[in-house]
Each structure stands twice: as structure tokens, then as C-alpha cells.
mmCIF file of C-alpha atoms in Angstrom:
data_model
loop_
_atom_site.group_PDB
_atom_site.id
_atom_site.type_symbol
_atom_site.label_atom_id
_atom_site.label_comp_id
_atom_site.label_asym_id
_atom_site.label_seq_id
_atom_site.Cartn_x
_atom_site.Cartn_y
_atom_site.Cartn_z
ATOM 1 C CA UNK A 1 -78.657 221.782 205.266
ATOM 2 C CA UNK A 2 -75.215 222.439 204.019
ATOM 3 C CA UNK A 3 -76.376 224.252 201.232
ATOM 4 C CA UNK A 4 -78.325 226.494 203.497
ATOM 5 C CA UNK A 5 -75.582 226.719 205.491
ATOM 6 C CA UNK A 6 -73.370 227.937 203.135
ATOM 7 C CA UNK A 7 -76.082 230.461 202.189
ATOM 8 C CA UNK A 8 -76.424 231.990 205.062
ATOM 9 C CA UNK A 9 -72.199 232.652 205.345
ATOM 10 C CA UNK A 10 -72.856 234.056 201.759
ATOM 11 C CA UNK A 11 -75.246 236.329 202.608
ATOM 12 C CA UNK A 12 -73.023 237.553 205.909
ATOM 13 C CA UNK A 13 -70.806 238.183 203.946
ATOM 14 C CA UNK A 14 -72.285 240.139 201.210
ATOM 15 C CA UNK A 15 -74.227 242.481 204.193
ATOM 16 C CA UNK A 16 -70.657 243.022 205.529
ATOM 17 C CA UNK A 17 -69.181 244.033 202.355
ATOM 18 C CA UNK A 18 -72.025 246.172 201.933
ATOM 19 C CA UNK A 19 -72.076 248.522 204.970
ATOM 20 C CA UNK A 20 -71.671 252.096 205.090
ATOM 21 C CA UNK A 21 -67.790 252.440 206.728
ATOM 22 C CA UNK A 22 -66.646 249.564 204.105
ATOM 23 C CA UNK A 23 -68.582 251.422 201.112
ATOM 24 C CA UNK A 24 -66.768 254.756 202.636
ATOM 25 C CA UNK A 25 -63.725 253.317 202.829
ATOM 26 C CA UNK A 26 -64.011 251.844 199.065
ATOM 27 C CA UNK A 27 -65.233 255.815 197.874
ATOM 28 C CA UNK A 28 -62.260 257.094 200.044
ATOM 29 C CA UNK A 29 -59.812 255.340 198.451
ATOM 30 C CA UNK A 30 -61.256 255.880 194.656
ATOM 31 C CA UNK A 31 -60.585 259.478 195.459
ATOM 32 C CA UNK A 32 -56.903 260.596 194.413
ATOM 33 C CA UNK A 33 -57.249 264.059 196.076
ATOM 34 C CA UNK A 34 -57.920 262.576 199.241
ATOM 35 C CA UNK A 35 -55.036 259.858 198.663
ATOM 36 C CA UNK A 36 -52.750 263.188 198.053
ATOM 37 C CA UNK A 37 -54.148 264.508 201.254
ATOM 38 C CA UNK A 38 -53.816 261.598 203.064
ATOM 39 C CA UNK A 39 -50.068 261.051 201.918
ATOM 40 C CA UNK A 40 -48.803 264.758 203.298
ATOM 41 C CA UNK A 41 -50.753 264.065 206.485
ATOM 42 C CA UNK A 42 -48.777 260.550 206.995
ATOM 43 C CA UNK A 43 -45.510 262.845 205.797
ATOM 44 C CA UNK A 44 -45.963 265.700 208.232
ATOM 45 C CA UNK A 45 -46.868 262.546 210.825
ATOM 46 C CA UNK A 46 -43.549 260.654 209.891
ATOM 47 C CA UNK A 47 -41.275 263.739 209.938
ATOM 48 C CA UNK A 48 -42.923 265.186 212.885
ATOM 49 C CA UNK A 49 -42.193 261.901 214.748
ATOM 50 C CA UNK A 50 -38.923 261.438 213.517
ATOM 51 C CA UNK A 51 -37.934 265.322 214.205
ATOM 52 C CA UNK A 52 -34.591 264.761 215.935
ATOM 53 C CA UNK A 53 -33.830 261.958 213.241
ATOM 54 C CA UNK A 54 -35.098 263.466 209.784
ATOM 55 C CA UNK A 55 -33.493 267.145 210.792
ATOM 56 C CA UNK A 56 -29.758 268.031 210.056
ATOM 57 C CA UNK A 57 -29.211 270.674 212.896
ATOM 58 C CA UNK A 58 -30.715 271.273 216.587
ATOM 59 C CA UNK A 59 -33.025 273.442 216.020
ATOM 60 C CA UNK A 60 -32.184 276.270 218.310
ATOM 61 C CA UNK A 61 -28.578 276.302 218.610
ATOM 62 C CA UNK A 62 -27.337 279.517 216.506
ATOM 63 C CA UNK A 63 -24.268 280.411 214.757
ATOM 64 C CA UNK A 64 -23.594 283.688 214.416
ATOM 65 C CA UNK A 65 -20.809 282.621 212.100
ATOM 66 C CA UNK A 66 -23.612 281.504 209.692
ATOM 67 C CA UNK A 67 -25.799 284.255 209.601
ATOM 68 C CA UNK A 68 -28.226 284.634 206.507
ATOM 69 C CA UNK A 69 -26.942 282.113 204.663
ATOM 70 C CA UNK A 70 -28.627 281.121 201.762
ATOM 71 C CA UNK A 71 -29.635 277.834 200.903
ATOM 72 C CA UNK A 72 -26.643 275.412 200.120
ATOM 73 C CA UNK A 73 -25.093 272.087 200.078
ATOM 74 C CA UNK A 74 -24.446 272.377 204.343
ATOM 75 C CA UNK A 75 -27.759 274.073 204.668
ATOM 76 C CA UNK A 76 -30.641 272.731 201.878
ATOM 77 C CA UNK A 77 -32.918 275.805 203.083
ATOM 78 C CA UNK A 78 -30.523 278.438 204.752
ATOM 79 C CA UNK A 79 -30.116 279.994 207.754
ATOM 80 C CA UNK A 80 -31.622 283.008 210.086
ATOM 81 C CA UNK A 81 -30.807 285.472 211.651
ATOM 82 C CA UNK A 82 -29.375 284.140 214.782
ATOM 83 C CA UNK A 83 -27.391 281.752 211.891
ATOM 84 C CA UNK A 84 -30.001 278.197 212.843
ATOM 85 C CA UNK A 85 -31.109 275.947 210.271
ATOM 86 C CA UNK A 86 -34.613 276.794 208.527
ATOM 87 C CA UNK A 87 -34.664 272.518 207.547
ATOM 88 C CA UNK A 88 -34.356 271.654 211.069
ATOM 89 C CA UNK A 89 -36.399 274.612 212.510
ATOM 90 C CA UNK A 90 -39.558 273.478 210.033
ATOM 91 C CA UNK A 91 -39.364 269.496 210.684
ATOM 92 C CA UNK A 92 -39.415 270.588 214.252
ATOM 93 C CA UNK A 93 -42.080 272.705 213.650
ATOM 94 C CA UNK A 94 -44.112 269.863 211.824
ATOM 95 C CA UNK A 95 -44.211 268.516 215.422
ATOM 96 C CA UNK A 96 -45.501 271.668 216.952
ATOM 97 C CA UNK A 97 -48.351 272.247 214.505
ATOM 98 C CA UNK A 98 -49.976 268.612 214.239
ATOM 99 C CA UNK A 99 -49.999 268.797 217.900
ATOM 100 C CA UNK A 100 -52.056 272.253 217.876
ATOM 101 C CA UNK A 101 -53.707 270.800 215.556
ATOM 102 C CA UNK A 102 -55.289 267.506 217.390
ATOM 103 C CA UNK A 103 -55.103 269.627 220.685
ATOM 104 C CA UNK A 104 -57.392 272.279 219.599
ATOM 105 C CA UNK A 105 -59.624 269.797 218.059
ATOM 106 C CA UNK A 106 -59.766 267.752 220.719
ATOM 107 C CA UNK A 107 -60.944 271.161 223.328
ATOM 108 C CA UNK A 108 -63.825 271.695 220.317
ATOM 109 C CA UNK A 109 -65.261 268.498 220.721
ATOM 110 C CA UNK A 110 -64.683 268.104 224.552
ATOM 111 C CA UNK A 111 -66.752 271.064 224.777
ATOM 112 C CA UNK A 112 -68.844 270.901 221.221
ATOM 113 C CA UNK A 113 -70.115 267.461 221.278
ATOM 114 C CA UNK A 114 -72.213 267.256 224.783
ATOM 115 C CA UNK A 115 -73.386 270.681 224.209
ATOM 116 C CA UNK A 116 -74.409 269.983 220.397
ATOM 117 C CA UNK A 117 -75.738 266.440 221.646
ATOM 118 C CA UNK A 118 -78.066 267.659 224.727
ATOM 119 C CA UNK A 119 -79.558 270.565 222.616
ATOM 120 C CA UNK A 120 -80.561 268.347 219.670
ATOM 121 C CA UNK A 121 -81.898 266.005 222.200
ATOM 122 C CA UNK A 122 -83.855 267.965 224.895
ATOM 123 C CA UNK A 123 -84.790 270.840 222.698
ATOM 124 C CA UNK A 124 -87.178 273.373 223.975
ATOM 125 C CA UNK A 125 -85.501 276.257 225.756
ATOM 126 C CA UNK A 126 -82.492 274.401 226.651
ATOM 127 C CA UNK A 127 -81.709 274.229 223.059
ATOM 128 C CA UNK A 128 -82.487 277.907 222.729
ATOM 129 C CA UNK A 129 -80.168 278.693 225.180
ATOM 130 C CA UNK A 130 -77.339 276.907 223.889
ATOM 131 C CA UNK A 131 -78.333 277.932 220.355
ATOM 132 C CA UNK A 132 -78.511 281.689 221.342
ATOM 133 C CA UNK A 133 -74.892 281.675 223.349
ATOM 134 C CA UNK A 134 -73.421 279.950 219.769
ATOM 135 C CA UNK A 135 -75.031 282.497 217.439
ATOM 136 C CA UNK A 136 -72.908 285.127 219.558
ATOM 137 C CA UNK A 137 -69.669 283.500 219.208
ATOM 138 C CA UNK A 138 -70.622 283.271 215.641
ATOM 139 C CA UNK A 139 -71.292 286.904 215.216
ATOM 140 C CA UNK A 140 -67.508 287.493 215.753
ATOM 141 C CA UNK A 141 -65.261 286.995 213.114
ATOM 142 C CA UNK A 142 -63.965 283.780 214.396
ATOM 143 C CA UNK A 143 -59.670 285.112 214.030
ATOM 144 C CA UNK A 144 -60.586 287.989 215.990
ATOM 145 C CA UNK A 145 -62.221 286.287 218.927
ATOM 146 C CA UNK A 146 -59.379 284.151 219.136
ATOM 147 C CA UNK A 147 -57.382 287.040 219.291
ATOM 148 C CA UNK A 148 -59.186 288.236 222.094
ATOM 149 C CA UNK A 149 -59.378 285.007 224.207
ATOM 150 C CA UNK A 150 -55.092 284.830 223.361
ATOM 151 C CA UNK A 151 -54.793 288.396 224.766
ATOM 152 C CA UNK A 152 -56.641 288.065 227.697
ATOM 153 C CA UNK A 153 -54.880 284.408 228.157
ATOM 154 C CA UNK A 154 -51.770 286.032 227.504
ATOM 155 C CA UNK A 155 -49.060 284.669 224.709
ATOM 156 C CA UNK A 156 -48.602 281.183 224.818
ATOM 157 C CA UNK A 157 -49.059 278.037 222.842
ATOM 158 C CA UNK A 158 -50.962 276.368 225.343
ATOM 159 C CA UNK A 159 -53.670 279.410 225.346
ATOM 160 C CA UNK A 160 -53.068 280.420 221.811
ATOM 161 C CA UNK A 161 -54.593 276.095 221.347
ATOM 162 C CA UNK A 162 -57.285 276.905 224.298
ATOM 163 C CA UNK A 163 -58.288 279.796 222.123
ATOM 164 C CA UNK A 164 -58.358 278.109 218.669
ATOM 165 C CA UNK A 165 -60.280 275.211 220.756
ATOM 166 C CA UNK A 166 -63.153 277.409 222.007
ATOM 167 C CA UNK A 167 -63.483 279.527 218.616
ATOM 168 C CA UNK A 168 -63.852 276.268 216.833
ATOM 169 C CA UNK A 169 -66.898 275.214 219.397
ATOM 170 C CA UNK A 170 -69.930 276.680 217.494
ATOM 171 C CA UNK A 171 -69.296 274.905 214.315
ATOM 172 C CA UNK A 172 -69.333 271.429 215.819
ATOM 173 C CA UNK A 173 -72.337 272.270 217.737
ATOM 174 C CA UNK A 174 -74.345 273.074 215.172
ATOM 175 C CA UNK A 175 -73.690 270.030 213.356
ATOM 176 C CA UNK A 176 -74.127 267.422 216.111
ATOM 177 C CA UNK A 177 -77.495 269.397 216.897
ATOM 178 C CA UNK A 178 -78.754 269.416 212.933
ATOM 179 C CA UNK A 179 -77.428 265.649 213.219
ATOM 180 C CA UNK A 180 -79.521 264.744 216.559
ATOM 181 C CA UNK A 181 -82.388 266.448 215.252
ATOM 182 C CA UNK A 182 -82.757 263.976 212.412
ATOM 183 C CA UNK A 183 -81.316 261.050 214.152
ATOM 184 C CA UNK A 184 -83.682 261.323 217.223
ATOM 185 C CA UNK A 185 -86.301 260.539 215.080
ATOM 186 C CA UNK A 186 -85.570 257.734 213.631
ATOM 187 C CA UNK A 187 -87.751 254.258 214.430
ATOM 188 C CA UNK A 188 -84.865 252.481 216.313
ATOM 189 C CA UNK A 189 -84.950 255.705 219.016
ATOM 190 C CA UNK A 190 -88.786 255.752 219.149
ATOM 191 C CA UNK A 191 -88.908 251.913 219.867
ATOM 192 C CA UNK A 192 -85.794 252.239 222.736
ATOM 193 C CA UNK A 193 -87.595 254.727 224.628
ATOM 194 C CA UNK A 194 -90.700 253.022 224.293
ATOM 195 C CA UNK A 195 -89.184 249.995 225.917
ATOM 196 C CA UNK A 196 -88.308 252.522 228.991
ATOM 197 C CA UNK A 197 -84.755 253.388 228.280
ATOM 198 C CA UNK A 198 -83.197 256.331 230.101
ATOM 199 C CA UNK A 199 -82.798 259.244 227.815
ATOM 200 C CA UNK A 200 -79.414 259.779 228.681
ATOM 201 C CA UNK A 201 -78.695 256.126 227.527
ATOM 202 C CA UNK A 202 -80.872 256.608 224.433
ATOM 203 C CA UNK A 203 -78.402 259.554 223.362
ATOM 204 C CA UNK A 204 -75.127 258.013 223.929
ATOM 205 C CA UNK A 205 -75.646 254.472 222.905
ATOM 206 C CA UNK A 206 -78.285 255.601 220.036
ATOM 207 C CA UNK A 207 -78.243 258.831 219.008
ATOM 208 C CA UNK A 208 -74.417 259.697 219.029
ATOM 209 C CA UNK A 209 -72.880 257.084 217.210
ATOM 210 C CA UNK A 210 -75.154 257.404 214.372
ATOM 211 C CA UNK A 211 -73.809 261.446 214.261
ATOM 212 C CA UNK A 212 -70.170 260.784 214.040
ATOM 213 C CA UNK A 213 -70.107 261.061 210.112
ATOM 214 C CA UNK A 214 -69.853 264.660 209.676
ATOM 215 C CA UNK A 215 -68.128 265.305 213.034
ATOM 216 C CA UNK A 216 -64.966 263.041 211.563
ATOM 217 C CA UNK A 217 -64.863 265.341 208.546
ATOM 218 C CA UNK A 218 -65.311 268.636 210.595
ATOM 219 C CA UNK A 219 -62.705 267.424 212.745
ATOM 220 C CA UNK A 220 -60.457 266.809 209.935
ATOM 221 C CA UNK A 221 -61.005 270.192 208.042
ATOM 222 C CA UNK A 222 -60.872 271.654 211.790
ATOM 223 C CA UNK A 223 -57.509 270.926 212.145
ATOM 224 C CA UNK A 224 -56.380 272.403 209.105
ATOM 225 C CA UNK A 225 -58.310 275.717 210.124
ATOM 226 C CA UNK A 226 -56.549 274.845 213.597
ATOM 227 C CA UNK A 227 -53.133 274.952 212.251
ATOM 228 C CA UNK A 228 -53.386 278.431 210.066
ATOM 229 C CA UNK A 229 -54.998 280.171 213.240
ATOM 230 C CA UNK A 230 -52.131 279.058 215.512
ATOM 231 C CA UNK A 231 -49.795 280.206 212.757
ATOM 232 C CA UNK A 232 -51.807 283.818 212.804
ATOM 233 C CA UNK A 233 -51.538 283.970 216.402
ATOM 234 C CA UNK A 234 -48.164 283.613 216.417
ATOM 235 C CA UNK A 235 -46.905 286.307 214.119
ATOM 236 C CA UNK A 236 -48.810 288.662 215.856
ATOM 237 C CA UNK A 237 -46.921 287.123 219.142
ATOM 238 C CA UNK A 238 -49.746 285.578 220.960
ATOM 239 C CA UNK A 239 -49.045 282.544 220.104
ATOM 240 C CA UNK A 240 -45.756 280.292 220.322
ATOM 241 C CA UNK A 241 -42.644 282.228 221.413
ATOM 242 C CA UNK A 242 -39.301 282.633 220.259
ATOM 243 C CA UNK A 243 -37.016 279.637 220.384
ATOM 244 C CA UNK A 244 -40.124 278.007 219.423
ATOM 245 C CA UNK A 245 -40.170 276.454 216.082
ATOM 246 C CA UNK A 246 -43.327 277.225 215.212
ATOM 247 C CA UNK A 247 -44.293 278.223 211.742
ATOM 248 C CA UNK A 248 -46.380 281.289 212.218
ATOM 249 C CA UNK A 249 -43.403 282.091 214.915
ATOM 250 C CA UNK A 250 -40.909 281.644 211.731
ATOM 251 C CA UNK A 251 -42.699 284.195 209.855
ATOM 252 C CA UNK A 252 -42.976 286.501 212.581
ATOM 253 C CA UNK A 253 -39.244 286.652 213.157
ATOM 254 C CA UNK A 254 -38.342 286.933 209.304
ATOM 255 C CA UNK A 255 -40.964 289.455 208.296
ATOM 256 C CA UNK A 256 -38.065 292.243 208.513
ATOM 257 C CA UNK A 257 -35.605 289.825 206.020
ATOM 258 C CA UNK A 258 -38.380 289.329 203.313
ATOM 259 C CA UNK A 259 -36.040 291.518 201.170
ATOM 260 C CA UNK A 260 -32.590 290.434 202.213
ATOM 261 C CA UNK A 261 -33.559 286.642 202.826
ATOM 262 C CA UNK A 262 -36.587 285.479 201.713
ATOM 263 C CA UNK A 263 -35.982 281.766 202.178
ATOM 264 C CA UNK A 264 -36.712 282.691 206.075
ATOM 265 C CA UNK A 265 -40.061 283.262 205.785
ATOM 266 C CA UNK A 266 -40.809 281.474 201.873
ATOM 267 C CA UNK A 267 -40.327 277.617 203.222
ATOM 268 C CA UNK A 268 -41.896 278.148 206.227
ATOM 269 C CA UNK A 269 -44.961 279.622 204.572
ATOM 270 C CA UNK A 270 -44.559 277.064 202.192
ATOM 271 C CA UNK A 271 -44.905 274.159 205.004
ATOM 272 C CA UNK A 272 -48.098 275.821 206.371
ATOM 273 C CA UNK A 273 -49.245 275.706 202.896
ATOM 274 C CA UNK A 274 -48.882 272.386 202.589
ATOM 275 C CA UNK A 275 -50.117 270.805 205.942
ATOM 276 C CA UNK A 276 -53.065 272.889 205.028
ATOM 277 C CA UNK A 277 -53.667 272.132 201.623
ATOM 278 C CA UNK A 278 -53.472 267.866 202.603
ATOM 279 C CA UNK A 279 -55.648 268.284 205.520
ATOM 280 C CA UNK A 280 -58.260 270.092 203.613
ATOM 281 C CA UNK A 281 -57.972 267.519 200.378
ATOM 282 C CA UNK A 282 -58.373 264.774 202.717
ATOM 283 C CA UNK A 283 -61.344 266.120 204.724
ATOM 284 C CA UNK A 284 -62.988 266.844 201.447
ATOM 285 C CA UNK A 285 -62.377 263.450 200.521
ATOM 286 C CA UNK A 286 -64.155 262.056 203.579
ATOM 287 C CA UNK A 287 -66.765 264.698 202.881
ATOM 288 C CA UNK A 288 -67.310 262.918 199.710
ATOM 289 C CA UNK A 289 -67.175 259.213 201.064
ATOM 290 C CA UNK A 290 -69.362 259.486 203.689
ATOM 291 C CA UNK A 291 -72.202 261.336 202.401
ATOM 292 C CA UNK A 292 -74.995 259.445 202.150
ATOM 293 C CA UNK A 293 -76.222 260.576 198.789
ATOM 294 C CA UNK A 294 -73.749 259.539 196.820
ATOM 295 C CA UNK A 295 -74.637 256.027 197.443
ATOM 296 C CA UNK A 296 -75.522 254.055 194.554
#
């Protein structure tokens, strides 16, 4: 009995080292782009956390005394034109652009998810119709729309995210519906709603869960797409406005001193760079760890 015992514990334990999220996580860590990726997101997290901490200088009191000033031993990365610190303006502005970011990810999925979940599900012309309304938003180039929804919004950071958020709604659509479609008929759905469980139940204790794979990956590269749109949108001044630290906002302001300072608009294009880069290593990392056919 004891030896049976002990079997069974073995066994437990072997089926829990074995499932999907632990073989994932094993994958995920194996890769060392995604480990890059992961370490500038946890950076950008830290710094953006520990803003009024980690940076030297308020970030929007000026000097006029200390106009222009190039990079130095009392300023790392310079000044502006209104004499402020570019270090403290762009750990500020790490803040700012994780929180578009998450934001705008957060409005695609508030809206993507139900949407991509009941047309998978019902199908028939409900599907169409939701199906048909994406392919439009898809036929615009997907800056330009959100340049549209900004302007009619009007400049802000709050509708420059709203805009980002409903651009971004198609894409996770389409892959909770392609997701659905394959989960819905699989033998553990057929047997709940032959035992007479409500559809409704069936899709979000079922059907949903089993879809979150690619949606966590989307959602990672999504905020990386999330974060250069916001910084578009802002240099063309729908977006965050001036004292705002924003990145894009950066840029915008120091376009005219590319030639006189370029450290105004380098580092913070530099930043954007970076946040980009690590959220787009590590989504392609989780890409990699989840997909089911690279199982072994």
C-alpha cells in the first residue's frame, strides 16, 4: 500500500512538472532574447516606479540659465530649451509610456475579447457582422485611423490611449475568433453542452481559458506597438502635451534643435527604442514558449 502510495505522489508529480504553463515557463526561460526583453521591461518598470527617486531634476522646472547645455557632469544627458533636464524628463517619461502602454491594451481587450469570443462561438451572421465591421477598421492603415479618432477626440493622452485602444481591437479579435473556432470543437465542449450547460457558461468557463495563449503574446507585442503609436501621436501634437514628459512629446519639441542639440531628441528616441525593442524580444519569446508545436 505504501508503495502504491508513493506511486501515485510520483506520478502527481511528474503530470505537474509536465504541463503546458510549467513546460512554457522552462522554454521561456531557455530563451536569452526573451531574458534581454524581459530585463528592460523590469528596468523601464523599476525606473518608472522609482521616477521621483532614480531622476536628478524635477522634471518640468526650467532654467533659462541652463539653456542647451550639453551633456555633462551636472547634467549626464543635457538640457532643453526651456534649460530642464533630458535624464529626469525621460525616467519620467518611462512612467508615462508603460502606462499607455497597459492602458491601451487593456481598452483592446475590454472591447476585443467578448467581441472575438461571441463571434467564434455563435457564428452564423453574427460572426459575419462582427467580422465585416473588423475587416473595415483593417482596411485603414491602422496610424492613420488613430490619427483620425485623436483628431476628432481632440489632443490628449487620455484620447490619444482611447485611440491606440480601439485601433488595436481588430487584431485581438481575430485571434480569439481563429482560437474559439478550434477550441469550440474540442471533446470536453461537445460533452459540457451535452450535459445541458448554458452556452454562455460553456464559453467563459471552457472555451476562453483555453484561448489565452496567443492573446498573452498579442498583448505583450501590443504594447510595444502601443507605446510607438502614442509616441507618433504626440509629435504630431495629438497626443501628450507640453510639460508632459512624454517621449514622442520630447521629440516633438526638439525637432527644430536636431542641428544645434541633438541630445534633445537622440536619448529620447533612444528610450523609445529601447522599451520597444524589450517588449517585442520578450513577446517573441512567449511566442516561442507557448506554441504548441514546439513541444517535444
Amino acid at each position: 500500500m505504501a508503495a502504491a502510495g508513493t506511486t501515485v505522489v510520483e506520478v502527481g508529480r511528474v503530470e505537474r512538472d509536465r504541463s503546458p504553463w510549467r513546460e512554457a515557463s522552462r522554454r521561456l526561460q531557455r530563451n536569452r532574447a526573451a531574458i534581454v526583453g524581459l530585463a528592460v521591461i523590469g528596468l523601464l518598470l523599476v525606473i518608472g516606479l522609482l521616477a521621483p527617486v532614480v531622476a536628478p531634476y524635477s522634471y518640468y522646472d526650467t532654467s533659462l540659465g541652463n539653456r542647451i547645455q550639453p551633456p555633462s557632469a551636472a547634467h549626464w544627458l543635457g538640457t532643453d530649451d526651456l534649460g530642464r533636464d533630458v535624464l529626469s524628463r525621460i525616467v519620467y517619461g518611462a512612467r508615462i509610456s508603460l502606462l499607455i502602454g497597459v492602458l491601451s491594451v487593456g481598452i483592446s481587450l475590454a472591447i476585443g475579447l467578448p467581441l472575438g469570443a461571441v463571434a467564434g462561438y455563435a457564428g452564423g451572421l453574427v460572426d459575419s457582422v462582427i467580422m465585416r465591421v473588423m475587416d473595415v477598421m483593417l482596411a485603414f492603415p491602422s496610424f492613420l485611423l488613430a490619427v483620425m479618432i485623436a483628431g476628432i477626440l481632440g489632443p490628449s493622452l487620455a484620447n490619444a490611449m482611447i485611440a491606440i485602444g480601439v485601433v488595436q481591437v481588430p487584431r485581438y479579435v481575430r485571434i480569439l475568433r481563429a482560437s474559439v473556432l478550434s477550441v469550440k470543437a474540442e471533446p470536453f465542449v461537445e460533452a459540457a453542452s451535452a450535459l445541458g450547460a448554458p452556452s454562455g457558461r460553456i464559453l467563459v468557463r471552457h472555451v476562453v481559458p483555453n484561448c489565452l495563449a496567443p492573446l498573452i503574446v498579442q498583448s505583450t507585442l501590443g504594447v510595444a506597438s502601443a507605446i510607438l503609436e502614442a509616441a507618433g501621436l504626440s509629435f504630431l501634437g495629438l497626443g501628450a502635451q507640453p510639460p508632459s514628459p512624454e517621449w514622442g512629446a520630447m521629440l516633438a519639441s526638439g525637432r527644430n534643435l536636431l542641428q544645434v542639440a541633438p541630445w534633445v531628441v537622440t536619448y529620447p528616441g533612444i528610450a523609445i527604442l529601447v522599451a520597444v525593442l524589450g517588449f517585442n524580444l520578450f513577446g517573441d519569446g512567449l511566442r516561442d514558449a507557448l506554441d504548441p508545436r514546439l513541444k517535444t
